[in-house]
């Protein structure tokens, strides 16, 4: 599903964010990406969602060579992947229902289909009773669930979660974790979760990839957080 | 294309929603359009009328050419043909000295009555000549003065020509001013809309994240610009049409003297309204297009 071949990324200011990364993630996998600040996690995500082009190497997601995409095709490619951010990024002027429907309007579905799908999603993320609420009326956990709902609305093959629990307390974090696992199992969505939360990683053991200074320093199938000195 | 029309209700809805939800910035953009267009309307009314004044005065320009007293009727007819053949001459009218005296009497009451007795009329027969354009007046007059059989050719006088020159200067200056003003308006409105869009750059970012194409992102913003332009032009249009009709009515269609005839309300004021609406829409669409494109340009 996701293939990185000898991928390096350096910036004009001389920073080498990623160095010769090789990685293969299969369809339906749930993978943690851990590492300290500045280890290249964000760059990896930007390479995957087409925001950046690798300096060398190949990034292939769901059969698309992301680095070779023409500019105008990037939006179309992005419909294959959902992204969840630490800071939620919901549209403040739209209700929860509208926020989720937004992702479907963008790809040009008709009204009836949108309404049906949004109801399904609201049920999946347990926000049925918050459909008409605005983001500011929700708690952090609820907002993050709405964001996840928006990210998976158009049934992407890959879901990238960038520190989805970064702003939440442990209890709410576990809730989000459970939701992601549910999506992983029910919709067979490949999930890539970037996190700092060692407790979460230890409690829900999954394949864990550790990045440090742009290198992959560990790739452990049985999981567990790797502690740095 | 089919998709575009299918999404049209969505785009319109989101444009109106956007305007309502960002009503403060929308209001400032609309008032920027309104103020500029009102200024533009004022100048268009002014320059439009000045050019009509000038045309009126210019059409009053006629050359009076008095004919040598010795000419008989056959010679006069020959002379008239000759004058008509001068380039730039449009109409040549013959008026004998009795008709000229009658005209003088009409304009100046009875002072000239004493010349009517016997053979006392001191005036000469004249040709009254109209030229095709006001610019022809001077060369034609010069030609006439060197023509055999013509005693003296004269036109309106320096005072009138100074006034016409002044009007011309005001008109040209006005056109330049309106042009500069329109440029300023585009800039002003584009900046205002840029500010509204800047406030929504996160929105644009999110749209892009969920896979919206640039065209899809652009349309509601441009529709917003269009609505801003239309609404902003509405007030200046009302102001122009009704304000000018009122002014025309109380001034009775003329300004200060009957030499300065104002443009008629229809179609003059109506045409200005069309221009204002067109400018409003153009400026709104152009401004928002420029502004939104700035946020859609991105590199990988």
Short mmCIF file of N, CA and C in Angstrom, two decimals, chain A residues 59-196:
data_model
loop_
_atom_site.label_atom_id
_atom_site.label_comp_id
_atom_site.label_asym_id
_atom_site.label_seq_id
_atom_site.Cartn_x
_atom_site.Cartn_y
_atom_site.Cartn_z
N UNK A 59 8.25 7.58 -3.74
CA UNK A 59 7.19 7.39 -2.75
C UNK A 59 5.96 6.90 -3.51
N UNK A 60 5.53 5.68 -3.22
CA UNK A 60 4.37 5.14 -3.92
C UNK A 60 3.27 4.84 -2.91
N UNK A 61 2.11 5.45 -3.12
CA UNK A 61 0.97 5.21 -2.24
C UNK A 61 -0.21 4.74 -3.09
N UNK A 62 -0.74 3.58 -2.75
CA UNK A 62 -1.90 3.02 -3.46
C UNK A 62 -1.67 3.03 -4.98
N UNK A 63 -0.43 2.68 -5.38
CA UNK A 63 -0.14 2.57 -6.80
C UNK A 63 0.20 3.88 -7.48
N UNK A 64 0.22 4.99 -6.74
CA UNK A 64 0.54 6.28 -7.35
C UNK A 64 1.94 6.72 -6.93
N UNK A 65 2.76 7.08 -7.90
CA UNK A 65 4.08 7.63 -7.57
C UNK A 65 3.89 9.10 -7.20
N UNK A 66 3.85 9.37 -5.91
CA UNK A 66 3.43 10.68 -5.43
C UNK A 66 4.37 11.80 -5.88
N UNK A 67 5.66 11.51 -5.91
CA UNK A 67 6.63 12.54 -6.29
C UNK A 67 6.49 12.98 -7.73
N UNK A 68 5.94 12.10 -8.58
CA UNK A 68 5.86 12.41 -10.01
C UNK A 68 4.51 13.02 -10.38
N UNK A 69 3.63 13.18 -9.40
CA UNK A 69 2.30 13.72 -9.70
C UNK A 69 2.39 15.13 -10.26
N UNK A 70 1.56 15.39 -11.28
CA UNK A 70 1.47 16.77 -11.74
C UNK A 70 0.68 17.58 -10.71
N UNK A 71 0.97 18.87 -10.67
CA UNK A 71 0.34 19.75 -9.68
C UNK A 71 -1.17 19.62 -9.64
N UNK A 72 -1.76 19.64 -10.84
CA UNK A 72 -3.22 19.65 -10.91
C UNK A 72 -3.81 18.32 -10.45
N UNK A 73 -2.98 17.27 -10.40
CA UNK A 73 -3.51 15.96 -10.01
C UNK A 73 -3.42 15.73 -8.51
N UNK A 74 -2.69 16.60 -7.81
CA UNK A 74 -2.50 16.39 -6.38
C UNK A 74 -3.84 16.34 -5.62
N UNK A 75 -4.77 17.30 -5.90
CA UNK A 75 -6.04 17.23 -5.19
C UNK A 75 -6.77 15.91 -5.41
N UNK A 76 -6.71 15.40 -6.65
CA UNK A 76 -7.40 14.14 -6.95
C UNK A 76 -6.75 13.00 -6.18
N UNK A 77 -5.41 13.01 -6.12
CA UNK A 77 -4.69 11.97 -5.39
C UNK A 77 -5.07 12.00 -3.91
N UNK A 78 -5.23 13.24 -3.37
CA UNK A 78 -5.48 13.38 -1.94
C UNK A 78 -6.80 12.76 -1.50
N UNK A 79 -7.66 12.53 -2.47
CA UNK A 79 -8.94 11.91 -2.10
C UNK A 79 -8.74 10.46 -1.68
N UNK A 80 -7.54 9.90 -1.97
CA UNK A 80 -7.25 8.52 -1.57
C UNK A 80 -6.73 8.42 -0.15
N UNK A 81 -6.34 9.58 0.39
CA UNK A 81 -5.78 9.52 1.74
C UNK A 81 -6.48 10.54 2.64
N UNK A 82 -6.75 10.11 3.86
CA UNK A 82 -7.33 11.03 4.82
C UNK A 82 -6.24 11.47 5.78
N UNK A 83 -6.28 12.74 6.17
CA UNK A 83 -5.29 13.23 7.11
C UNK A 83 -5.99 13.82 8.33
N UNK A 84 -5.50 13.43 9.50
CA UNK A 84 -6.03 13.96 10.76
C UNK A 84 -4.90 14.72 11.45
N UNK A 85 -5.23 15.94 11.90
CA UNK A 85 -4.18 16.77 12.49
C UNK A 85 -4.35 16.90 13.99
N UNK A 86 -3.24 17.23 14.62
CA UNK A 86 -3.26 17.44 16.07
C UNK A 86 -4.20 18.58 16.44
N UNK A 87 -4.19 19.65 15.59
CA UNK A 87 -5.01 20.83 15.92
C UNK A 87 -6.37 20.79 15.22
N UNK A 88 -6.83 19.62 14.88
CA UNK A 88 -8.19 19.35 14.36
C UNK A 88 -8.46 19.95 12.98
N UNK A 89 -8.27 21.27 12.84
CA UNK A 89 -8.54 21.95 11.57
C UNK A 89 -9.96 21.72 11.04
N UNK A 90 -10.91 21.92 11.92
CA UNK A 90 -12.30 21.92 11.45
C UNK A 90 -12.64 23.34 10.99
N UNK A 91 -13.58 23.45 10.07
CA UNK A 91 -14.00 24.79 9.65
C UNK A 91 -14.93 25.36 10.72
N UNK A 92 -14.53 26.46 11.36
CA UNK A 92 -15.26 26.95 12.53
C UNK A 92 -16.68 27.42 12.20
N UNK A 93 -16.90 27.82 10.93
CA UNK A 93 -18.21 28.37 10.58
C UNK A 93 -19.19 27.29 10.15
N UNK A 94 -18.75 26.05 10.12
CA UNK A 94 -19.63 24.98 9.68
C UNK A 94 -19.94 24.05 10.85
N UNK A 95 -21.14 23.47 10.82
CA UNK A 95 -21.49 22.50 11.86
C UNK A 95 -20.72 21.21 11.62
N UNK A 96 -20.80 20.30 12.59
CA UNK A 96 -20.11 19.02 12.47
C UNK A 96 -20.59 18.30 11.21
N UNK A 97 -21.91 18.29 11.03
CA UNK A 97 -22.48 17.65 9.85
C UNK A 97 -21.88 18.27 8.58
N UNK A 98 -21.88 19.61 8.53
CA UNK A 98 -21.39 20.30 7.32
C UNK A 98 -19.90 20.07 7.10
N UNK A 99 -19.15 20.01 8.22
CA UNK A 99 -17.72 19.77 8.10
C UNK A 99 -17.43 18.43 7.45
N UNK A 100 -18.19 17.42 7.85
CA UNK A 100 -17.97 16.10 7.27
C UNK A 100 -18.49 16.07 5.84
N UNK A 101 -19.65 16.71 5.63
CA UNK A 101 -20.24 16.74 4.29
C UNK A 101 -19.32 17.48 3.31
N UNK A 102 -18.58 18.44 3.84
CA UNK A 102 -17.67 19.27 3.03
C UNK A 102 -16.70 18.42 2.21
N UNK A 103 -16.12 17.40 2.87
CA UNK A 103 -15.15 16.53 2.19
C UNK A 103 -15.81 15.78 1.03
N UNK A 104 -17.12 15.58 1.14
CA UNK A 104 -17.83 14.85 0.08
C UNK A 104 -18.30 15.79 -1.02
N UNK A 105 -18.67 17.03 -0.63
CA UNK A 105 -19.06 18.03 -1.64
C UNK A 105 -17.90 18.33 -2.57
N UNK A 106 -16.72 18.38 -1.95
CA UNK A 106 -15.51 18.70 -2.71
C UNK A 106 -15.30 17.72 -3.85
N UNK A 107 -15.64 16.44 -3.62
CA UNK A 107 -15.42 15.46 -4.69
C UNK A 107 -16.67 15.31 -5.54
N UNK A 108 -17.69 16.14 -5.29
CA UNK A 108 -18.81 16.25 -6.21
C UNK A 108 -19.86 15.15 -6.11
N UNK A 109 -20.08 14.62 -4.91
CA UNK A 109 -21.17 13.65 -4.75
C UNK A 109 -22.51 14.38 -4.68
N UNK A 110 -23.60 13.63 -4.94
CA UNK A 110 -24.90 14.30 -4.88
C UNK A 110 -25.42 14.34 -3.45
N UNK A 111 -26.37 15.21 -3.24
CA UNK A 111 -26.88 15.53 -1.91
C UNK A 111 -27.32 14.30 -1.11
N UNK A 112 -28.10 13.44 -1.77
CA UNK A 112 -28.67 12.29 -1.06
C UNK A 112 -27.57 11.37 -0.57
N UNK A 113 -26.63 11.08 -1.45
CA UNK A 113 -25.51 10.21 -1.08
C UNK A 113 -24.73 10.83 0.08
N UNK A 114 -24.51 12.15 -0.02
CA UNK A 114 -23.75 12.83 1.03
C UNK A 114 -24.44 12.68 2.37
N UNK A 115 -25.76 12.94 2.37
CA UNK A 115 -26.50 12.89 3.63
C UNK A 115 -26.41 11.49 4.24
N UNK A 116 -26.58 10.45 3.39
CA UNK A 116 -26.55 9.08 3.90
C UNK A 116 -25.18 8.77 4.48
N UNK A 117 -24.14 9.13 3.72
CA UNK A 117 -22.79 8.80 4.15
C UNK A 117 -22.43 9.55 5.45
N UNK A 118 -22.82 10.81 5.56
CA UNK A 118 -22.49 11.58 6.75
C UNK A 118 -23.15 10.95 7.98
N UNK A 119 -24.39 10.49 7.82
CA UNK A 119 -25.06 9.81 8.96
C UNK A 119 -24.30 8.58 9.39
N UNK A 120 -23.84 7.79 8.39
CA UNK A 120 -23.04 6.59 8.70
C UNK A 120 -21.82 6.98 9.51
N UNK A 121 -21.13 8.02 9.02
CA UNK A 121 -19.88 8.43 9.66
C UNK A 121 -20.14 8.91 11.08
N UNK A 122 -21.19 9.73 11.23
CA UNK A 122 -21.50 10.26 12.57
C UNK A 122 -21.74 9.12 13.55
N UNK A 123 -22.35 8.06 13.05
CA UNK A 123 -22.60 6.92 13.91
C UNK A 123 -21.28 6.24 14.27
N UNK A 124 -20.42 6.09 13.25
CA UNK A 124 -19.13 5.43 13.45
C UNK A 124 -18.29 6.18 14.49
N UNK A 125 -18.31 7.53 14.45
CA UNK A 125 -17.48 8.29 15.38
C UNK A 125 -18.29 8.74 16.62
N UNK A 126 -19.47 8.17 16.77
CA UNK A 126 -20.36 8.44 17.92
C UNK A 126 -20.60 9.93 18.14
N UNK A 127 -21.01 10.62 17.09
CA UNK A 127 -21.33 12.04 17.24
C UNK A 127 -22.73 12.36 16.71
N UNK A 128 -23.59 11.32 16.70
CA UNK A 128 -24.93 11.51 16.13
C UNK A 128 -25.65 12.70 16.74
N UNK A 129 -25.48 12.87 18.07
CA UNK A 129 -26.22 13.92 18.76
C UNK A 129 -25.55 15.30 18.62
N UNK A 130 -24.37 15.34 17.96
CA UNK A 130 -23.67 16.62 17.82
C UNK A 130 -23.69 17.14 16.38
N UNK A 131 -24.53 16.54 15.55
CA UNK A 131 -24.50 16.87 14.12
C UNK A 131 -24.66 18.36 13.87
N UNK A 132 -25.53 19.01 14.66
CA UNK A 132 -25.82 20.42 14.39
C UNK A 132 -24.97 21.38 15.22
N UNK A 133 -24.02 20.83 15.98
CA UNK A 133 -23.17 21.69 16.82
C UNK A 133 -22.02 22.26 16.00
N UNK A 134 -21.54 23.43 16.43
CA UNK A 134 -20.35 24.01 15.81
C UNK A 134 -19.12 23.52 16.57
N UNK A 135 -17.96 23.47 15.91
CA UNK A 135 -16.75 22.93 16.55
C UNK A 135 -16.47 23.53 17.92
N UNK A 136 -16.72 24.87 18.08
CA UNK A 136 -16.39 25.50 19.36
C UNK A 136 -17.26 24.99 20.50
N UNK A 137 -18.36 24.35 20.15
CA UNK A 137 -19.25 23.83 21.20
C UNK A 137 -18.87 22.41 21.63
N UNK A 138 -17.80 21.87 21.02
CA UNK A 138 -17.42 20.50 21.31
C UNK A 138 -16.17 20.45 22.18
N UNK A 139 -15.99 19.32 22.88
CA UNK A 139 -14.75 19.11 23.63
C UNK A 139 -13.67 18.69 22.65
N UNK A 140 -12.42 18.71 23.13
CA UNK A 140 -11.30 18.34 22.27
C UNK A 140 -11.45 16.96 21.66
N UNK A 141 -11.88 16.01 22.50
CA UNK A 141 -12.04 14.65 22.01
C UNK A 141 -13.10 14.56 20.93
N UNK A 142 -14.20 15.30 21.17
CA UNK A 142 -15.28 15.29 20.19
C UNK A 142 -14.83 15.93 18.87
N UNK A 143 -14.08 17.04 19.00
CA UNK A 143 -13.57 17.69 17.78
C UNK A 143 -12.67 16.74 17.00
N UNK A 144 -11.82 16.00 17.74
CA UNK A 144 -10.91 15.09 17.05
C UNK A 144 -11.69 13.97 16.38
N UNK A 145 -12.77 13.54 17.02
CA UNK A 145 -13.59 12.50 16.38
C UNK A 145 -14.25 13.04 15.11
N UNK A 146 -14.67 14.31 15.17
CA UNK A 146 -15.26 14.92 13.97
C UNK A 146 -14.22 15.00 12.84
N UNK A 147 -12.98 15.36 13.20
CA UNK A 147 -11.91 15.44 12.19
C UNK A 147 -11.66 14.08 11.56
N UNK A 148 -11.65 13.05 12.42
CA UNK A 148 -11.44 11.70 11.91
C UNK A 148 -12.59 11.32 10.98
N UNK A 149 -13.79 11.72 11.40
CA UNK A 149 -14.96 11.46 10.56
C UNK A 149 -14.80 12.10 9.19
N UNK A 150 -14.34 13.35 9.17
CA UNK A 150 -14.15 14.03 7.89
C UNK A 150 -13.08 13.33 7.05
N UNK A 151 -12.01 12.88 7.74
CA UNK A 151 -10.89 12.26 7.01
C UNK A 151 -11.30 10.94 6.36
N UNK A 152 -12.22 10.22 7.00
CA UNK A 152 -12.57 8.90 6.44
C UNK A 152 -13.86 8.94 5.64
N UNK A 153 -14.48 10.12 5.52
CA UNK A 153 -15.80 10.22 4.88
C UNK A 153 -15.79 9.62 3.48
N UNK A 154 -14.77 9.94 2.69
CA UNK A 154 -14.78 9.43 1.32
C UNK A 154 -14.04 8.10 1.19
N UNK A 155 -14.05 7.35 2.28
CA UNK A 155 -13.45 6.01 2.33
C UNK A 155 -12.05 5.96 1.73
N UNK A 156 -11.11 6.70 2.31
CA UNK A 156 -9.75 6.67 1.77
C UNK A 156 -9.10 5.32 2.05
N UNK A 157 -8.10 4.97 1.23
CA UNK A 157 -7.40 3.69 1.44
C UNK A 157 -6.43 3.84 2.59
N UNK A 158 -5.91 5.07 2.78
CA UNK A 158 -4.91 5.31 3.81
C UNK A 158 -5.37 6.45 4.71
N UNK A 159 -5.20 6.27 6.01
CA UNK A 159 -5.48 7.36 6.94
C UNK A 159 -4.19 7.71 7.67
N UNK A 160 -3.81 8.99 7.55
CA UNK A 160 -2.62 9.45 8.24
C UNK A 160 -3.06 10.31 9.42
N UNK A 161 -2.62 9.94 10.61
CA UNK A 161 -3.00 10.71 11.79
C UNK A 161 -1.75 11.32 12.40
N UNK A 162 -1.68 12.66 12.37
CA UNK A 162 -0.50 13.37 12.86
C UNK A 162 -0.73 13.78 14.31
N UNK A 163 -0.20 12.99 15.22
CA UNK A 163 -0.40 13.22 16.66
C UNK A 163 -1.86 13.50 17.00
N UNK A 164 -2.74 12.58 16.71
CA UNK A 164 -4.17 12.85 16.91
C UNK A 164 -4.53 13.00 18.38
N UNK A 165 -3.66 12.52 19.27
CA UNK A 165 -3.99 12.59 20.69
C UNK A 165 -3.15 13.64 21.40
N UNK A 166 -2.43 14.42 20.63
CA UNK A 166 -1.49 15.38 21.21
C UNK A 166 -2.11 16.38 22.16
N UNK A 167 -3.37 16.73 21.89
CA UNK A 167 -4.02 17.75 22.72
C UNK A 167 -5.03 17.16 23.71
N UNK A 168 -5.01 15.84 23.90
CA UNK A 168 -6.08 15.21 24.68
C UNK A 168 -5.52 14.53 25.94
N UNK A 169 -6.39 14.38 26.94
CA UNK A 169 -5.97 13.66 28.14
C UNK A 169 -5.98 12.15 27.86
N UNK A 170 -5.34 11.35 28.74
CA UNK A 170 -5.16 9.91 28.47
C UNK A 170 -6.48 9.19 28.17
N UNK A 171 -7.52 9.54 28.92
CA UNK A 171 -8.79 8.84 28.74
C UNK A 171 -9.35 9.06 27.33
N UNK A 172 -9.34 10.36 26.93
CA UNK A 172 -9.83 10.72 25.60
C UNK A 172 -8.93 10.14 24.52
N UNK A 173 -7.62 10.06 24.83
CA UNK A 173 -6.68 9.51 23.87
C UNK A 173 -7.03 8.06 23.57
N UNK A 174 -7.34 7.31 24.62
CA UNK A 174 -7.68 5.90 24.45
C UNK A 174 -8.95 5.77 23.60
N UNK A 175 -9.87 6.73 23.81
CA UNK A 175 -11.11 6.74 23.03
C UNK A 175 -10.81 6.87 21.53
N UNK A 176 -9.91 7.83 21.23
CA UNK A 176 -9.52 8.04 19.83
C UNK A 176 -8.83 6.80 19.28
N UNK A 177 -7.97 6.21 20.11
CA UNK A 177 -7.27 4.98 19.73
C UNK A 177 -8.25 3.89 19.35
N UNK A 178 -9.28 3.73 20.20
CA UNK A 178 -10.29 2.71 19.95
C UNK A 178 -11.01 2.97 18.63
N UNK A 179 -11.29 4.25 18.42
CA UNK A 179 -11.98 4.63 17.18
C UNK A 179 -11.12 4.30 15.96
N UNK A 180 -9.82 4.64 16.04
CA UNK A 180 -8.93 4.35 14.91
C UNK A 180 -8.84 2.85 14.66
N UNK A 181 -8.79 2.09 15.74
CA UNK A 181 -8.72 0.63 15.59
C UNK A 181 -9.98 0.10 14.92
N UNK A 182 -11.11 0.69 15.32
CA UNK A 182 -12.39 0.29 14.74
C UNK A 182 -12.40 0.57 13.23
N UNK A 183 -11.90 1.76 12.86
CA UNK A 183 -11.86 2.11 11.43
C UNK A 183 -10.93 1.16 10.70
N UNK A 184 -9.78 0.87 11.33
CA UNK A 184 -8.80 -0.03 10.74
C UNK A 184 -9.42 -1.41 10.45
N UNK A 185 -10.23 -1.89 11.41
CA UNK A 185 -10.80 -3.22 11.25
C UNK A 185 -12.04 -3.21 10.36
N UNK A 186 -12.94 -2.25 10.59
CA UNK A 186 -14.22 -2.29 9.86
C UNK A 186 -14.07 -1.87 8.41
N UNK A 187 -13.25 -0.85 8.15
CA UNK A 187 -13.15 -0.33 6.78
C UNK A 187 -11.86 -0.80 6.10
N UNK A 188 -11.06 -1.60 6.81
CA UNK A 188 -9.79 -2.09 6.29
C UNK A 188 -8.91 -0.96 5.77
N UNK A 189 -8.94 0.18 6.49
CA UNK A 189 -8.13 1.32 6.10
C UNK A 189 -6.73 1.18 6.67
N UNK A 190 -5.74 1.41 5.84
CA UNK A 190 -4.36 1.41 6.32
C UNK A 190 -4.16 2.66 7.16
N UNK A 191 -3.63 2.48 8.37
CA UNK A 191 -3.49 3.64 9.25
C UNK A 191 -2.04 3.87 9.65
N UNK A 192 -1.62 5.13 9.49
CA UNK A 192 -0.29 5.55 9.87
C UNK A 192 -0.46 6.59 10.95
N UNK A 193 0.02 6.29 12.16
CA UNK A 193 -0.21 7.23 13.25
C UNK A 193 1.11 7.72 13.81
N UNK A 194 1.30 9.05 13.70
CA UNK A 194 2.49 9.66 14.25
C UNK A 194 2.18 10.05 15.69
N UNK A 195 3.02 9.68 16.62
CA UNK A 195 2.70 9.99 18.01
C UNK A 195 3.93 10.15 18.89
N UNK A 196 3.71 10.85 19.99
CA UNK A 196 4.71 11.02 21.03
C UNK A 196 4.34 10.24 22.28
#
